[in-house]
XYZ file of C-alpha atoms in Angstrom:
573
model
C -32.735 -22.830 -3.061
C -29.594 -20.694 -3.403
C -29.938 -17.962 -1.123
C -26.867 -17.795 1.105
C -25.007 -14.967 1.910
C -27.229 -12.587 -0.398
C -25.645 -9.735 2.090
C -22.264 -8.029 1.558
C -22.051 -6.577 5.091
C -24.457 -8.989 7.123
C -22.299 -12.520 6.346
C -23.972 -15.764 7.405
C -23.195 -17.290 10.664
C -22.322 -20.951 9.645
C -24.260 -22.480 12.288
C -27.419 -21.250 10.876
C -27.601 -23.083 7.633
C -29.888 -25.744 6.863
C -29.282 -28.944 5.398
C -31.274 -27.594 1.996
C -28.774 -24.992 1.833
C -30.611 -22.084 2.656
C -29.567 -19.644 5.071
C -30.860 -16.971 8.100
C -29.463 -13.007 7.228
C -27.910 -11.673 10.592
C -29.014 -8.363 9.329
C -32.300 -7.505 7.201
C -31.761 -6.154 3.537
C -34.766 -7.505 1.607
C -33.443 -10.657 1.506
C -34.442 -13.897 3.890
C -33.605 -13.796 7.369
C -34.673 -10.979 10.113
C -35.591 -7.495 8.702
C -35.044 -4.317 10.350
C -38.800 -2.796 11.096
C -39.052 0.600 10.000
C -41.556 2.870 9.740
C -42.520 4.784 6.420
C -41.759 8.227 6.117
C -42.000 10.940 3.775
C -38.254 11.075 3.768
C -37.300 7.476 3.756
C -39.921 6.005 1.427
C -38.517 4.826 -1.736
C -42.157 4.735 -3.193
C -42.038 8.014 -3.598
C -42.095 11.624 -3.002
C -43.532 13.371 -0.040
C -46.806 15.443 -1.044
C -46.459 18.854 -3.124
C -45.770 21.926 -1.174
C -44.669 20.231 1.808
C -41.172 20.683 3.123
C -40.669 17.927 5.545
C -38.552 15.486 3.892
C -34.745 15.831 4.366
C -32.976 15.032 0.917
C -29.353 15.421 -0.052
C -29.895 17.233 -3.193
C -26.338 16.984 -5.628
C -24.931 19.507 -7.197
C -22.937 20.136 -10.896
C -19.468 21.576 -10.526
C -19.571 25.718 -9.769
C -23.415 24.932 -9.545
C -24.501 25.416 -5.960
C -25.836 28.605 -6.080
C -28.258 27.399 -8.620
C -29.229 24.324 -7.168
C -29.862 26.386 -3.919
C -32.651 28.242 -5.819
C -33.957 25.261 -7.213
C -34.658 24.187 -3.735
C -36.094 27.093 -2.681
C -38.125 27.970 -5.816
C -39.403 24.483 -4.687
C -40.462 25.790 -1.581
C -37.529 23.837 0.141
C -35.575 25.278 2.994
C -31.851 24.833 3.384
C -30.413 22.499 6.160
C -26.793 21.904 5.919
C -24.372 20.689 2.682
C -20.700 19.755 2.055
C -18.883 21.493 -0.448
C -16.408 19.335 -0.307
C -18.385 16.848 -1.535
C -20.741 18.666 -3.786
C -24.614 18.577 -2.249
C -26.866 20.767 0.226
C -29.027 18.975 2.516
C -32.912 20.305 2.049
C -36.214 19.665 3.494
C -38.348 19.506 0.269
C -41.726 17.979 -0.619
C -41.743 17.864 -4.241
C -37.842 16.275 -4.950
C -38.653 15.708 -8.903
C -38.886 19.511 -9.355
C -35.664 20.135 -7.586
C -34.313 17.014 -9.680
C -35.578 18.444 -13.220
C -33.065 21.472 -12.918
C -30.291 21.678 -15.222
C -28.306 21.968 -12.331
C -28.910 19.309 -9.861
C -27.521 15.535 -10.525
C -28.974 13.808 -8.059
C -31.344 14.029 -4.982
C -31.531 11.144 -2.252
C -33.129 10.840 0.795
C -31.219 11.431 3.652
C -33.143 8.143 5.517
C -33.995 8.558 9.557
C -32.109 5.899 11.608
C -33.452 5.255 15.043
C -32.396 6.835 17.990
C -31.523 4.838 20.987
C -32.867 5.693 24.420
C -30.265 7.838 26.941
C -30.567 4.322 28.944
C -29.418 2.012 25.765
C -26.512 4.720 25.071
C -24.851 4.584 28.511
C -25.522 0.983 28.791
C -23.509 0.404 25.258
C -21.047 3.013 26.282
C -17.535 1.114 25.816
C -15.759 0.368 29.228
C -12.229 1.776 29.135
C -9.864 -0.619 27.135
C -7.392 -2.715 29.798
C -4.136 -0.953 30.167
C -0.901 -2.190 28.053
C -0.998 -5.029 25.836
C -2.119 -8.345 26.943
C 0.800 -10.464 27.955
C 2.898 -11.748 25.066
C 1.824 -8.922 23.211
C 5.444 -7.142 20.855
C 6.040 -3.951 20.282
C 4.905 -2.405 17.444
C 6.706 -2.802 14.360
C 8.381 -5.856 15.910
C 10.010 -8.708 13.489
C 11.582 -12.000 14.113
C 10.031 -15.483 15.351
C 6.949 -15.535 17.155
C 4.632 -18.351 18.625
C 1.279 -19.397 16.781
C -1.446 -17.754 18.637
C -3.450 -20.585 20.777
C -6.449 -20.833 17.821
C -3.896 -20.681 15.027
C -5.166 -23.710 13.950
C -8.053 -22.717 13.173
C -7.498 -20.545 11.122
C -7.097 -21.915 7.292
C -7.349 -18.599 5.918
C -4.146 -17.600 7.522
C -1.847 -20.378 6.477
C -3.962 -19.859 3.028
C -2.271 -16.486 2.756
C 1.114 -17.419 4.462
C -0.101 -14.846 7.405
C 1.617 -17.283 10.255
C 4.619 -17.711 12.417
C 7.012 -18.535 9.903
C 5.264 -16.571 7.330
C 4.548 -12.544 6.924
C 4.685 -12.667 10.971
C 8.250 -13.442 11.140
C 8.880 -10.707 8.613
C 6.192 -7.727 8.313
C 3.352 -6.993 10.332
C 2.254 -3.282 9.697
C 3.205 -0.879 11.990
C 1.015 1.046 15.076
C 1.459 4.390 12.568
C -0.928 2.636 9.774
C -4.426 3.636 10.633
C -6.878 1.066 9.506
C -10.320 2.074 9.162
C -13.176 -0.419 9.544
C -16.445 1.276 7.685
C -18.565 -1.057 9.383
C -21.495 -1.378 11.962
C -19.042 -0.655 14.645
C -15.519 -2.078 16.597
C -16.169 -3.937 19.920
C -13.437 -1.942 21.716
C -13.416 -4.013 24.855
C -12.591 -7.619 22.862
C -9.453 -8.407 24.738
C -8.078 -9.570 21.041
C -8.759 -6.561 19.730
C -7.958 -3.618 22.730
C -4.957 -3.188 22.170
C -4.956 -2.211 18.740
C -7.841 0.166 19.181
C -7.473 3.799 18.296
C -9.843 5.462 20.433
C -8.744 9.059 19.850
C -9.942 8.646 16.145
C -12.562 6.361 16.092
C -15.948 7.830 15.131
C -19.844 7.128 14.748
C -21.334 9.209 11.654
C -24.856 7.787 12.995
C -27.069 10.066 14.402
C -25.726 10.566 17.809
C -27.194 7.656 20.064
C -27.933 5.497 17.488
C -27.670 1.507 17.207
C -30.546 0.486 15.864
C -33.103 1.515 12.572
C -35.992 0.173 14.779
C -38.172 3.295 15.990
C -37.697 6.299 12.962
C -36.614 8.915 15.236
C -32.855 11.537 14.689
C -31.006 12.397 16.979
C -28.321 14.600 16.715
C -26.425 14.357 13.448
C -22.783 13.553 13.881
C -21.845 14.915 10.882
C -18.436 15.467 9.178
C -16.422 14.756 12.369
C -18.131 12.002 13.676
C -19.310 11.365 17.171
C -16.894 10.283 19.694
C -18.973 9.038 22.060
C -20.597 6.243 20.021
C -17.847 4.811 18.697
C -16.006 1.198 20.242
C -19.134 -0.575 20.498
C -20.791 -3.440 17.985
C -24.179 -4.310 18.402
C -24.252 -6.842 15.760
C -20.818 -8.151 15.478
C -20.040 -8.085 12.017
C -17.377 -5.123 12.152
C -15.697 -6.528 15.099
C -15.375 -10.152 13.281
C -14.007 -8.243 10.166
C -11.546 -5.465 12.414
C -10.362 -9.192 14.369
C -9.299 -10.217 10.649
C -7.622 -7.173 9.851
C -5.230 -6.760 13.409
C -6.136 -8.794 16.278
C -2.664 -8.677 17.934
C -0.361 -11.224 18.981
C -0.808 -11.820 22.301
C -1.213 -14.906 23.452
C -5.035 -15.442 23.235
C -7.384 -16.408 20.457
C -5.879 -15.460 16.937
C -3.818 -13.062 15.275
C -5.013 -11.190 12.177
C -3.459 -10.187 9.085
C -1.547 -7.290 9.997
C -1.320 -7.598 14.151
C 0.636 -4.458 14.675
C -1.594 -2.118 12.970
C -3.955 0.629 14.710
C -7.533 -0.173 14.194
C -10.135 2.889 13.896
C -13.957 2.699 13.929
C -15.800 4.369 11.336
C -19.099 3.129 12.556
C -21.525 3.944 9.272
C -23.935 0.832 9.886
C -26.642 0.089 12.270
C -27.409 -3.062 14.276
C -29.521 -4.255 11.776
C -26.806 -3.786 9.140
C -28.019 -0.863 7.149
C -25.617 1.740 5.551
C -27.125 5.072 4.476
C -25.708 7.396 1.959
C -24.877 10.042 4.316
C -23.386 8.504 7.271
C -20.887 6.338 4.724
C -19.777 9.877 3.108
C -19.178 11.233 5.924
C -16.758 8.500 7.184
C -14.849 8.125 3.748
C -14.492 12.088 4.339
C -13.698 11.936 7.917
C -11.455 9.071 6.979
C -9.534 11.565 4.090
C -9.544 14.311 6.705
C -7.445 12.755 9.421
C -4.923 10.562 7.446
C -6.505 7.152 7.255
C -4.311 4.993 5.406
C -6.695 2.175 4.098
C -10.736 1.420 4.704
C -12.445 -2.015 4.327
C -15.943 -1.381 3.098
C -17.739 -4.926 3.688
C -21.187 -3.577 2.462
C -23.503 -1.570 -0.172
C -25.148 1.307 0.063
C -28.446 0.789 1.003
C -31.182 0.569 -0.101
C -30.322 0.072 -3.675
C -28.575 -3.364 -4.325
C -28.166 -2.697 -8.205
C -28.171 1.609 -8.765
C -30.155 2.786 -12.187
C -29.633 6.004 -13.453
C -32.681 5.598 -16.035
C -34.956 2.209 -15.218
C -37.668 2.746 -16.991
C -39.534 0.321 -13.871
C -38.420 2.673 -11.706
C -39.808 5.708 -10.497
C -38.582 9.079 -11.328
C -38.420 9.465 -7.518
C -36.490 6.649 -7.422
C -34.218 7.004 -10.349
C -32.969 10.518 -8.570
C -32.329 8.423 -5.594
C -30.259 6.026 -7.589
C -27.764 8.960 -9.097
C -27.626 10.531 -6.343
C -26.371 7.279 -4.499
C -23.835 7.001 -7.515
C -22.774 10.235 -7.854
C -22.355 11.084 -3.904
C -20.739 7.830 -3.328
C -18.203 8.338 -6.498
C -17.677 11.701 -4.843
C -16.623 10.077 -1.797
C -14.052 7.312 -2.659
C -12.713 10.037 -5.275
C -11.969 12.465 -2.679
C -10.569 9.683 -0.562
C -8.199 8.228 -2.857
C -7.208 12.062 -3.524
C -5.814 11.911 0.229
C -4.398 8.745 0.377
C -7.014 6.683 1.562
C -6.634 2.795 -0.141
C -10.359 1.461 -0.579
C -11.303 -2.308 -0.292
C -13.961 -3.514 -0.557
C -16.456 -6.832 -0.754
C -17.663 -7.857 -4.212
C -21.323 -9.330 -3.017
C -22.692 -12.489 -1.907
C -25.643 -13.442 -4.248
C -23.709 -15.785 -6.802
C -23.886 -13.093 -10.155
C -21.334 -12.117 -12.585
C -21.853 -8.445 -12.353
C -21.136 -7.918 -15.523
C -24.545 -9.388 -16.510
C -26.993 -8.579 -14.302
C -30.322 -9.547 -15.603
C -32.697 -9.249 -12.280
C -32.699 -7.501 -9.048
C -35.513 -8.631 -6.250
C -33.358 -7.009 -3.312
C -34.151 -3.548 -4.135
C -34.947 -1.131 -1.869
C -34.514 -3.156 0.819
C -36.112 -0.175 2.998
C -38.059 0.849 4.116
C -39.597 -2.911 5.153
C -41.896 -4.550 2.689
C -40.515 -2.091 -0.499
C -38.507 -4.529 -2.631
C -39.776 -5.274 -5.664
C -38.380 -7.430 -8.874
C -37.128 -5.566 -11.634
C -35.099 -6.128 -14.562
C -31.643 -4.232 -14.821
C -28.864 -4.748 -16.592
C -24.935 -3.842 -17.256
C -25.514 -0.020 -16.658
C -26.736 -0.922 -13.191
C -23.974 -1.049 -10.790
C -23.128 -1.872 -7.072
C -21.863 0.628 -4.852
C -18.755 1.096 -4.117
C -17.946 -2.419 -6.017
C -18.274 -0.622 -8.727
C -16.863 2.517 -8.764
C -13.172 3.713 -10.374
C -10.478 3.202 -7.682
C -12.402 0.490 -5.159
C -10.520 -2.828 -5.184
C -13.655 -5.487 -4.929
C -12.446 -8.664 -3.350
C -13.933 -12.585 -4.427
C -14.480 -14.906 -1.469
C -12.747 -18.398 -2.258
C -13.071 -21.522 0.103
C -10.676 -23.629 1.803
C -9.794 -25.433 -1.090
C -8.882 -22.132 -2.676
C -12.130 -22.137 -5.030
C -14.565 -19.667 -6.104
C -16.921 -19.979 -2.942
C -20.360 -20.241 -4.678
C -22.053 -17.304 -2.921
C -19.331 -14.568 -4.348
C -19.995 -12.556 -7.055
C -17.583 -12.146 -9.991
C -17.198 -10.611 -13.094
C -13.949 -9.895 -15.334
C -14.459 -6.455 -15.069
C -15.747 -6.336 -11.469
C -12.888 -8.755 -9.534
C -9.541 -7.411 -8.373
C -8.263 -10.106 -6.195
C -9.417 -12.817 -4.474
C -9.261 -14.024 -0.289
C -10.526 -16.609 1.818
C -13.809 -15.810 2.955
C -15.292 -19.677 3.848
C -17.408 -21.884 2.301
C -19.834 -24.864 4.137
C -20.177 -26.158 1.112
C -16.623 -26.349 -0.261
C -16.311 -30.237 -0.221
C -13.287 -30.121 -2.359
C -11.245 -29.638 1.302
C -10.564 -31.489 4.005
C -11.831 -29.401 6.294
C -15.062 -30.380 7.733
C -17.983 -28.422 8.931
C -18.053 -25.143 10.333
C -14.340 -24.951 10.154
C -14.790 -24.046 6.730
C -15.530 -20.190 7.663
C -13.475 -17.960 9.220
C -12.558 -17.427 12.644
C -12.614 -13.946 14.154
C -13.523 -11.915 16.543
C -17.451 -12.102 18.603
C -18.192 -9.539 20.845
C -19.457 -11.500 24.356
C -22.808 -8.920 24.308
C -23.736 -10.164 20.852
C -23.638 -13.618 21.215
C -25.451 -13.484 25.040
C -28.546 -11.902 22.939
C -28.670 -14.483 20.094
C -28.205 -17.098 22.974
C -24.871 -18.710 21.093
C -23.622 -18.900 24.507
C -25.265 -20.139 27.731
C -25.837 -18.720 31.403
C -21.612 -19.349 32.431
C -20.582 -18.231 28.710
C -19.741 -22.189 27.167
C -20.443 -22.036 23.232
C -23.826 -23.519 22.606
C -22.728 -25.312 19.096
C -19.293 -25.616 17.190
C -20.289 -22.190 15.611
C -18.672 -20.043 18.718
C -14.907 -20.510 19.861
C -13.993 -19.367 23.551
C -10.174 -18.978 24.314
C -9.467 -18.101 27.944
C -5.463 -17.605 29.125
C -4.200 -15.933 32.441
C -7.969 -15.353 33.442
C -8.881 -13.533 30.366
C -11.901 -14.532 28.484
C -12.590 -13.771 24.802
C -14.778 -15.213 22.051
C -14.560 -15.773 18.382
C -17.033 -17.437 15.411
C -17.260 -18.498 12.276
C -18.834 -16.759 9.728
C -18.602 -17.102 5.596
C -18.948 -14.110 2.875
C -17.059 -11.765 0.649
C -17.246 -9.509 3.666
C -14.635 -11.886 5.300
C -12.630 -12.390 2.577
C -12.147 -8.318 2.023
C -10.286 -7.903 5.482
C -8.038 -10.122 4.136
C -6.801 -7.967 1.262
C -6.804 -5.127 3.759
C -4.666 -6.624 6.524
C -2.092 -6.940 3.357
C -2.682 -3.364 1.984
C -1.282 -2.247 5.871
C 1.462 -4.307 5.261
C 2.186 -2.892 1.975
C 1.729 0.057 3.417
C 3.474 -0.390 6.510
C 7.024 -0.956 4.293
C 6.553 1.381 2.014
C 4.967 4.238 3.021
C 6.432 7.920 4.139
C 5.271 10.190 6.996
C 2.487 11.636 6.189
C -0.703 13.070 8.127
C -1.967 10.670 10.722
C 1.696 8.773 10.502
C 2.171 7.251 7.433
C 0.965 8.040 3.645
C 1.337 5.608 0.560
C -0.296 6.857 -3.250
C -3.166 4.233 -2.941
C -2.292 3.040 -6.486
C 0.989 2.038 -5.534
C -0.435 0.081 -2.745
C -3.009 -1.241 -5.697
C -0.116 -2.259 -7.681
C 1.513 -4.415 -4.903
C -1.031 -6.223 -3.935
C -1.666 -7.022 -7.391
C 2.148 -8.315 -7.654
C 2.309 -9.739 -4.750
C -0.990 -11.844 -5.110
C -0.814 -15.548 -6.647
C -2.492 -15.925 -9.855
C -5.405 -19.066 -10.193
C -6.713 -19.655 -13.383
C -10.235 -20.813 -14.604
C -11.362 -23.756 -13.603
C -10.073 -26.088 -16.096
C -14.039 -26.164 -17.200
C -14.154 -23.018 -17.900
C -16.748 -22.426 -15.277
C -18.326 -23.555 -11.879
C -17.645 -22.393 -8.031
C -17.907 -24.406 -5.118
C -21.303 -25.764 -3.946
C -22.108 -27.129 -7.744
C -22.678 -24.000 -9.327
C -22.347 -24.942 -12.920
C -24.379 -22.195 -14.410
C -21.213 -19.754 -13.194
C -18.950 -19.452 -15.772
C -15.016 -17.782 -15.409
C -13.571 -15.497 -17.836
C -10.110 -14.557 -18.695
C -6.051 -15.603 -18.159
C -4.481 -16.667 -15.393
C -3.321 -13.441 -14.186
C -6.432 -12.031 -14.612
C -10.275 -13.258 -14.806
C -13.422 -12.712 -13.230
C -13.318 -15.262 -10.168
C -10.193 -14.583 -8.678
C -9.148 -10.964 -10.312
C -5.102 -10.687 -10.445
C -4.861 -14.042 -7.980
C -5.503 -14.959 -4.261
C -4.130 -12.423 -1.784
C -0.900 -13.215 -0.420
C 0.933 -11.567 2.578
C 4.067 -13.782 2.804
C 4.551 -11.838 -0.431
C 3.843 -9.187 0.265
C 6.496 -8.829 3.354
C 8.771 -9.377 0.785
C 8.248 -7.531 -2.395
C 10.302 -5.216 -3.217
C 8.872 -2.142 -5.709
């Protein structure tokens, strides 16, 4: 049974796979594991439209170029009513009840539901509210931008991935580290703020929640407020599920004497909170970051997810629905919208490739999708012209997970026209290493909250298994686990994008700019190219029916080569 890591964003705690090799979700996405419970309603059902003549469902309904004004009538000739839009992104948001007669205009590319997301009591808010972050840096902490000799953080050890990518004391730390001026965005379900390993590289001031204000969960159906284009303040800093925090701890946990460092440790970290608790990100709420994220001078975004609730997007299924094939494009076509308006502001995208074993270049079946609301998935056959988003979209770099021994971990997707580059994202079942056990994931980050609810920690905060790593120094506390997925192995590449970025890049809005294809190009060059297996196929875990395409410098498990950030403190353009 080959179901680990089926989710991009929600990666597998190691310490919950069995011995058959099957494996509990942290977050539900039609897959097995725990499942977000959400009620039906007319405008989150992917079964369908909401009954004629009713305008009660809330769509994003996308526009052609110079076409607004018509698809405005369309809506209203539908009997729709107007409630909000983004030009800069091309759509009006509508409450319609008939979505297939807005759709059949000439005018109109896509229409998607803008899905509810639950709204969390006043009582949950202020109890989630992020303390204030401790003053200064934690001792041993240097200055931004610092270079030279520095000591192995206390859990360096630990961390495989590191040394993997030459991220270590005598490595890229000695020489390059980012700088406090690159602004990293984490598109994710939220940035513990308080981790003491991750505090001091916080960026309150531009951290942002584009969830409906109050939100953290998908559990009860209700909006609040929407947060919009600018994002809520309020809500951002916090992480009730712990999967942005692990990946944000990869990126730039600093050097400070406790836990571990992260790729680039000097770098600002900024929380573009998108995803709920459960792990679910909407179309609208992930626009709106990659906008925000354009707006205010991010410099690079790690996207460790797909847009839900589509794993695979048709434009023309014939097993789908025409409601649901309007859903699809307009997924596509807002999302392409998105990353193109991002990468037109200097805004380098990463993100994860996927975690259900495919080459994406041949899908064949998709039993994921949608994966809300609860109960909806169905099987359907797709193929090639069905595509993961943003893998899959012009000017996203999509990132393969490899294992400690440097192979293909089983779980990661590939393809030779899907895979940029490659990054240690674990594998438990990468026996070619040394490494034993849960070792063979990767070490980051765990907000205390998150792992007091799952009970991974008891009553006076000891680990309950080998899963959970506590570091304490000078009285300070903080935790870290392992986890395993392509989302771990994408914060890799983006760690070394801020160092790219950090050496070459000119003031610019926010602090620093860099043409995100020149960033591409370095990371590429900078990377160290791994051939096929000499087989000509098989990943870790004794998955023979995976097969590798392409040269050394570039094929569809490891793209242009494993990630490298000793390199890339070094390379010169």
């Amino acid at each position: 049974m080959n179901t680990r890591g089926h989710l991009i964003r929600a990666a597998v705690s190691i310490a919950l796979v069995g011995a058959a090799g099957c494996s509990a979700a942290t977050a539900g996405s039609g897959v097995p594991g725990p499942a977000a419970t959400v009620p039906a309603s007319p405008s989150a059902s992917a079964s369908g439209p909401a009954p004629k003549g009713q305008s009660t469902g809330r769509y994003l309904v996308f526009y052609a170029e110079g076409k607004r004004e018509a698809a405005l009538k369309a809506v209203q000739d539908a009997g729709g009513e107007l409630d909000g839009g983004d030009e800069r992104l091309g759509y009006l948001i509508a409450r319609i009840g008939d979505p297939e007669r807005v759709g059949a205009d000439p005018s109109v590319v896509g229409v998607t539901p803008d899905r509810p997301i639950g709204m969390a009591s006043s009582a949950l808010a202020a109890r989630r509210a992020p303390a204030p972050a401790p003053a200064g840096h934690r001792p041993g902490v240097l200055p931004s931008g610092g270079q030279g000799p520095v000591k192995p953080e206390p859990l360096a050890h630990l961390q495989w991935d590191m040394e993997m990518i030459g991220a270590t004391a005598t490595g890229s730390y000695a020489k390059a580290r980012g700088k406090r001026s690159v602004l990293v965005g984490v598109i994710d379900t939220g940035i513990d703020a308080t981790h003491p390993d991750i505090a001091p590289n916080f960026n309150k001031e531009l951290s942002r929640s584009f969830l409906p204000a109050g939100v953290s969960s998908a559990a009860d159906g209700h909006r609040g407020k929407d947060c919009g284009r600018t994002g809520c303040a309020e809500y951002a800093g916090v992480d009730g599920e712990g999967h942005g925090t692990h990946v944000a701890s990869t990126i730039g946990s600093p050097i400070n004497g406790l836990g571990i460092a992260g790729v680039a440790p000097d770098v600002s970290l900024v929380d573009l909170r998108a995803g709920t608790d459960e792990g679910l990100f909407f179309l609208k709420p992930t626009m709106d970051a990659l906008a925000y994220a354009a707006d205010v001078g991010i410099d690079v975004v790690n996207m460790s997810f797909f847009v839900d609730p589509w794993q695979f997007n048709c434009t023309d299924n014939p097993e789908d629905s025409p409601a649901e094939r309007l859903d699809q494009r307009g997924i596509i076509e807002g999302m392409r919208r998105a990353v193109d308006y991002a990468r037109r502001h200097g805004v380098t995208l990463i993100t994860a490739i996927g975690n259900t074993g495919i080459d994406l270049g041949r899908p064949e079946r998709d039993g994921m999708s949608p994966n809300y609301p609860k109960g909806a998935a169905k099987v359907r056959r797709i193929d090639n012209s069905c595509i993961t988003v943003p893998t899959e979209l012009d000017g996203v770099i999509s990132v393969t997970a490899v294992g400690p021994s440097g192979n293909k971990a089983g779980y990661s997707d590939y393809g030779l026209e899907q895979a940029d580059i490659a990054a240690p994202g674990g594998d438990l079942f990468d026996t070619a290493s040394p490494i034993v056990g849960v070792r063979r994931g990767i070490l980051a980050a765990a907000p205390e909250s998150v792992l007091r609810a799952a009970r991974r920690i008891d009553d006076k905060g000891n680990p309950r298994d080998a899963s959970v790593v506590r570091d304490c120094r000078g009285g300070t506390c903080a935790y870290y686990r392992y986890l395993e997925g392509t989302s771990m192995a994408a914060p890799h590449v983006t760690g070394v994008a801020a160092i790219i970025i950090g050496r070459f890049g000119v003031p610019g809005k926010g602090g620093l700019t860099m043409d995100p294809a020149e960033v591409e190009r370095l990371l590429y060059a900078s990377a160290v190219p791994k051939a096929c297996p000499a087989a000509g196929g098989s990943g870790s875990g004794g998955r023979a029916d995976q097969v590798c395409e392409g040269g050394k410098r570039k094929n569809g498990f490891f793209g242009h080569g494993i990630v490298n950030a000793d390199r890339a403190a070094v390379i010169s353009r």
